[in-house]
């Protein structure tokens, strides 16, 4: 810049400018590609590696959930490390797309996406027998489980802390619910209180369990030792069984 005054004296001012025609670069550092993210764990760190030939202004992050529905901003970072925290609690299970956008000082941008799967822990409940109930004989233990992404193994059954059986979950309904049963021969268990437990594991390795404290009422055999006069050799009579609670089985 050159200026001239009324006395023909010149003034010169110089400035230096840099022309930037190069876009920044950006790539994901975390989570891993196709990672299975625990939706109920501590918030997930979303991180990127970014660089520019001159200077980076920021790296911003967003997430788009199952079925689209628009992206949700996760915030931005204006200095290294280029990362934000993704609060996943309460979000829907399924496929999510993360996006990182690097912006340099000249306004040039670069974007990268990464697909991950959000997994929420399964749920399981013993619906029968109910906690505190008394059981005897052959008992059908009813179990209801649920997982958005599906169970990947049989349901573990434990009695008094000891693993006693595995039950195949079968096919889930359209809402992801499983209904299954396990037969408990209580005649092989001691009379008194017992802890019944079931555990499920989903496709992401997340676990859930449920317990019910029940009481086994073992029948007591009554043997006919004598017959009233006129009944001969007691032909046609059979043994009966009554329990400690007075119930007949």
Short mmCIF file of C-alpha atoms in Angstrom, two decimals:
data_model
loop_
_atom_site.label_atom_id
_atom_site.label_comp_id
_atom_site.label_asym_id
_atom_site.label_seq_id
_atom_site.Cartn_x
_atom_site.Cartn_y
_atom_site.Cartn_z
CA UNK A 1 0.00 0.00 0.00
CA UNK A 2 1.54 3.34 -1.09
CA UNK A 3 0.32 6.79 0.04
CA UNK A 4 1.44 10.24 -1.20
CA UNK A 5 0.97 13.52 0.68
CA UNK A 6 0.68 17.09 -0.61
CA UNK A 7 4.44 17.47 -0.55
CA UNK A 8 4.95 14.43 -2.79
CA UNK A 9 6.29 12.40 0.08
CA UNK A 10 5.50 8.72 -0.14
CA UNK A 11 4.48 6.31 2.57
CA UNK A 12 4.64 2.58 2.06
CA UNK A 13 2.91 -0.14 4.15
CA UNK A 14 3.32 -3.78 3.33
CA UNK A 15 1.26 -6.77 4.48
CA UNK A 16 1.80 -10.44 3.82
CA UNK A 17 -1.10 -12.74 3.00
CA UNK A 18 -1.16 -16.49 2.60
CA UNK A 19 -3.38 -18.12 0.05
CA UNK A 20 -4.73 -21.45 1.33
CA UNK A 21 -6.19 -23.79 -1.26
CA UNK A 22 -5.67 -27.00 0.72
CA UNK A 23 -8.41 -28.77 2.65
CA UNK A 24 -7.65 -30.18 6.09
CA UNK A 25 -7.55 -33.92 6.70
CA UNK A 26 -9.52 -35.81 9.33
CA UNK A 27 -9.98 -39.45 10.38
CA UNK A 28 -11.58 -41.21 13.33
CA UNK A 29 -9.46 -42.36 16.25
CA UNK A 30 -12.30 -43.72 18.42
CA UNK A 31 -14.52 -45.63 18.63
CA UNK A 32 -13.32 -48.39 16.33
CA UNK A 33 -15.09 -49.06 13.04
CA UNK A 34 -18.26 -51.14 13.56
CA UNK A 35 -17.64 -51.02 17.32
CA UNK A 36 -20.40 -52.24 19.63
CA UNK A 37 -20.97 -49.42 22.10
CA UNK A 38 -22.56 -50.07 25.50
CA UNK A 39 -25.54 -47.75 25.72
CA UNK A 40 -25.68 -47.86 29.51
CA UNK A 41 -21.97 -47.51 30.23
CA UNK A 42 -20.07 -44.32 31.01
CA UNK A 43 -20.30 -41.74 28.22
CA UNK A 44 -18.39 -42.74 25.09
CA UNK A 45 -15.35 -40.77 23.91
CA UNK A 46 -15.53 -39.85 20.21
CA UNK A 47 -12.09 -38.78 18.96
CA UNK A 48 -10.49 -37.80 15.66
CA UNK A 49 -7.06 -37.22 14.18
CA UNK A 50 -6.94 -33.99 12.14
CA UNK A 51 -4.31 -31.81 10.49
CA UNK A 52 -3.94 -28.88 8.10
CA UNK A 53 -1.10 -27.38 6.10
CA UNK A 54 -1.58 -24.09 7.96
CA UNK A 55 -3.89 -24.13 10.94
CA UNK A 56 -7.00 -25.93 12.13
CA UNK A 57 -9.86 -23.96 13.62
CA UNK A 58 -11.98 -26.80 15.04
CA UNK A 59 -13.24 -30.35 14.72
CA UNK A 60 -16.96 -30.85 15.27
CA UNK A 61 -18.85 -34.11 15.80
CA UNK A 62 -22.41 -35.35 15.20
CA UNK A 63 -24.38 -38.60 15.40
CA UNK A 64 -27.29 -39.95 13.36
CA UNK A 65 -29.36 -42.77 14.87
CA UNK A 66 -31.32 -45.73 13.50
CA UNK A 67 -33.74 -44.81 10.75
CA UNK A 68 -32.10 -41.45 10.10
CA UNK A 69 -34.18 -38.70 11.64
CA UNK A 70 -31.46 -36.07 11.35
CA UNK A 71 -28.10 -35.72 13.02
CA UNK A 72 -27.52 -34.61 16.60
CA UNK A 73 -24.57 -32.37 17.40
CA UNK A 74 -22.12 -33.82 19.91
CA UNK A 75 -20.14 -30.58 20.19
CA UNK A 76 -16.77 -29.47 18.90
CA UNK A 77 -13.15 -29.21 19.96
CA UNK A 78 -10.93 -26.22 19.15
CA UNK A 79 -7.64 -27.80 20.19
CA UNK A 80 -5.97 -31.17 20.61
CA UNK A 81 -7.07 -33.71 21.57
CA UNK A 82 -9.82 -33.46 18.98
CA UNK A 83 -12.54 -35.25 20.93
CA UNK A 84 -15.94 -34.94 22.60
CA UNK A 85 -18.01 -37.05 24.98
CA UNK A 86 -21.09 -38.83 23.60
CA UNK A 87 -23.78 -39.38 26.27
CA UNK A 88 -25.45 -42.60 25.08
CA UNK A 89 -27.78 -43.33 28.01
CA UNK A 90 -31.38 -43.55 26.82
CA UNK A 91 -30.53 -43.66 23.12
CA UNK A 92 -32.04 -46.27 20.82
CA UNK A 93 -30.17 -49.49 20.13
CA UNK A 94 -29.03 -50.21 16.61
CA UNK A 95 -26.80 -48.68 13.94
CA UNK A 96 -25.48 -45.15 14.45
CA UNK A 97 -23.37 -43.04 12.11
CA UNK A 98 -20.80 -40.71 13.65
CA UNK A 99 -19.44 -37.78 11.66
CA UNK A 100 -16.36 -35.63 12.28
CA UNK A 101 -15.84 -32.33 10.42
CA UNK A 102 -12.48 -30.56 10.43
CA UNK A 103 -12.48 -26.81 9.64
CA UNK A 104 -9.32 -24.83 8.93
CA UNK A 105 -8.64 -21.12 9.39
CA UNK A 106 -9.50 -20.38 5.74
CA UNK A 107 -12.91 -22.02 6.04
CA UNK A 108 -12.04 -25.21 4.18
CA UNK A 109 -13.74 -28.32 5.58
CA UNK A 110 -13.22 -32.07 5.47
CA UNK A 111 -15.61 -34.74 6.74
CA UNK A 112 -15.40 -38.40 7.69
CA UNK A 113 -18.04 -40.85 8.96
CA UNK A 114 -17.90 -44.01 11.02
CA UNK A 115 -20.57 -46.65 11.64
CA UNK A 116 -21.03 -48.08 15.14
CA UNK A 117 -23.73 -50.14 16.85
CA UNK A 118 -25.28 -49.00 20.11
CA UNK A 119 -26.18 -51.87 22.43
CA UNK A 120 -28.32 -51.65 25.54
CA UNK A 121 -28.23 -54.38 28.20
CA UNK A 122 -30.91 -57.09 28.02
CA UNK A 123 -33.63 -57.51 30.61
CA UNK A 124 -34.90 -60.72 32.18
CA UNK A 125 -37.61 -61.61 34.71
CA UNK A 126 -38.86 -64.76 36.40
CA UNK A 127 -42.62 -64.46 36.04
CA UNK A 128 -43.45 -67.77 37.75
CA UNK A 129 -43.09 -68.87 40.46
CA UNK A 130 -43.25 -65.51 42.16
CA UNK A 131 -40.79 -64.55 44.87
CA UNK A 132 -41.82 -65.84 48.29
CA UNK A 133 -44.12 -68.54 46.95
CA UNK A 134 -44.16 -72.22 47.97
CA UNK A 135 -43.66 -74.86 45.30
CA UNK A 136 -43.67 -78.65 45.13
CA UNK A 137 -43.46 -81.44 42.59
CA UNK A 138 -42.74 -80.59 38.96
CA UNK A 139 -42.61 -76.79 38.60
CA UNK A 140 -42.69 -74.86 35.34
CA UNK A 141 -40.39 -71.85 35.76
CA UNK A 142 -41.55 -69.12 33.35
CA UNK A 143 -38.95 -66.61 32.12
CA UNK A 144 -39.37 -63.45 30.04
CA UNK A 145 -36.33 -61.78 28.46
CA UNK A 146 -35.87 -58.84 26.11
CA UNK A 147 -33.07 -57.40 23.98
CA UNK A 148 -33.18 -55.06 21.00
CA UNK A 149 -30.30 -56.76 19.19
CA UNK A 150 -31.02 -60.34 20.27
CA UNK A 151 -29.68 -62.92 22.72
CA UNK A 152 -26.64 -64.82 21.54
CA UNK A 153 -26.66 -67.84 23.85
CA UNK A 154 -28.84 -70.02 26.02
CA UNK A 155 -30.29 -68.74 29.26
CA UNK A 156 -28.32 -69.92 32.29
CA UNK A 157 -30.34 -71.36 35.19
CA UNK A 158 -28.83 -71.43 38.68
CA UNK A 159 -30.19 -72.96 41.86
CA UNK A 160 -28.70 -71.73 45.12
CA UNK A 161 -25.83 -70.18 43.17
CA UNK A 162 -24.96 -73.37 41.29
CA UNK A 163 -25.44 -73.63 37.54
CA UNK A 164 -27.90 -76.45 36.90
CA UNK A 165 -29.10 -76.03 33.32
CA UNK A 166 -29.19 -74.04 30.09
CA UNK A 167 -32.37 -73.14 28.22
CA UNK A 168 -32.47 -72.15 24.57
CA UNK A 169 -34.16 -68.74 24.17
CA UNK A 170 -35.76 -69.68 20.87
CA UNK A 171 -37.02 -66.94 18.59
CA UNK A 172 -37.93 -63.47 19.80
CA UNK A 173 -41.20 -61.81 18.85
CA UNK A 174 -41.34 -58.67 16.72
CA UNK A 175 -40.61 -56.50 19.78
CA UNK A 176 -37.55 -58.46 20.86
CA UNK A 177 -39.21 -60.41 23.71
CA UNK A 178 -38.47 -64.04 24.54
CA UNK A 179 -40.80 -66.33 26.51
CA UNK A 180 -39.32 -69.62 27.71
CA UNK A 181 -39.76 -72.19 30.46
CA UNK A 182 -37.58 -74.47 32.51
CA UNK A 183 -38.87 -77.52 34.38
CA UNK A 184 -37.72 -77.81 37.98
CA UNK A 185 -38.06 -81.22 39.64
CA UNK A 186 -38.34 -79.99 43.21
CA UNK A 187 -38.39 -83.56 44.55
CA UNK A 188 -34.63 -83.48 43.94
CA UNK A 189 -34.23 -80.40 46.12
CA UNK A 190 -34.22 -80.25 49.89
CA UNK A 191 -37.24 -78.95 51.74
CA UNK A 192 -36.94 -75.26 52.61
CA UNK A 193 -35.82 -72.00 51.05
CA UNK A 194 -34.05 -71.89 47.69
CA UNK A 195 -32.65 -69.16 45.44
CA UNK A 196 -33.65 -69.45 41.79
CA UNK A 197 -31.64 -67.35 39.31
CA UNK A 198 -31.58 -66.90 35.54
CA UNK A 199 -28.99 -65.02 33.46
CA UNK A 200 -29.07 -63.86 29.84
CA UNK A 201 -26.29 -62.56 27.57
CA UNK A 202 -26.98 -60.47 24.47
CA UNK A 203 -25.08 -60.38 21.18
CA UNK A 204 -22.84 -57.62 22.50
CA UNK A 205 -21.84 -59.58 25.60
CA UNK A 206 -23.95 -57.51 27.99
CA UNK A 207 -25.57 -59.50 30.79
CA UNK A 208 -28.67 -59.35 32.97
CA UNK A 209 -29.99 -61.62 35.68
CA UNK A 210 -33.08 -62.10 37.83
CA UNK A 211 -33.68 -63.96 41.09
CA UNK A 212 -36.62 -65.35 43.02
CA UNK A 213 -36.53 -66.74 46.54
CA UNK A 214 -38.98 -69.64 46.88
CA UNK A 215 -39.73 -72.42 49.34
CA UNK A 216 -39.85 -76.08 48.41
CA UNK A 217 -42.65 -78.00 50.16
CA UNK A 218 -41.68 -81.66 49.84
CA UNK A 219 -44.56 -84.18 50.12
CA UNK A 220 -44.47 -86.64 52.99
CA UNK A 221 -45.51 -90.21 52.21
CA UNK A 222 -48.28 -91.81 54.29
CA UNK A 223 -48.19 -95.57 54.33
CA UNK A 224 -51.28 -97.68 55.15
CA UNK A 225 -50.24 -99.96 58.00
CA UNK A 226 -53.62 -101.43 58.96
CA UNK A 227 -57.15 -101.74 57.65
CA UNK A 228 -60.48 -101.62 59.38
CA UNK A 229 -62.40 -104.84 59.72
CA UNK A 230 -64.26 -105.85 56.58
CA UNK A 231 -61.71 -104.42 54.13
CA UNK A 232 -59.85 -107.70 53.66
CA UNK A 233 -56.28 -107.18 52.47
CA UNK A 234 -56.92 -103.52 51.67
CA UNK A 235 -57.16 -104.31 47.97
CA UNK A 236 -57.77 -101.14 45.95
CA UNK A 237 -56.27 -98.81 48.55
CA UNK A 238 -53.31 -96.70 47.51
CA UNK A 239 -50.81 -94.65 49.36
CA UNK A 240 -51.45 -90.94 49.70
CA UNK A 241 -49.10 -88.04 50.22
CA UNK A 242 -49.59 -84.87 52.14
CA UNK A 243 -47.19 -82.00 52.61
CA UNK A 244 -45.96 -80.14 55.63
CA UNK A 245 -48.48 -77.42 54.80
CA UNK A 246 -51.36 -79.85 54.63
CA UNK A 247 -51.70 -79.60 50.85
CA UNK A 248 -52.21 -82.71 48.78
CA UNK A 249 -50.12 -83.34 45.63
#
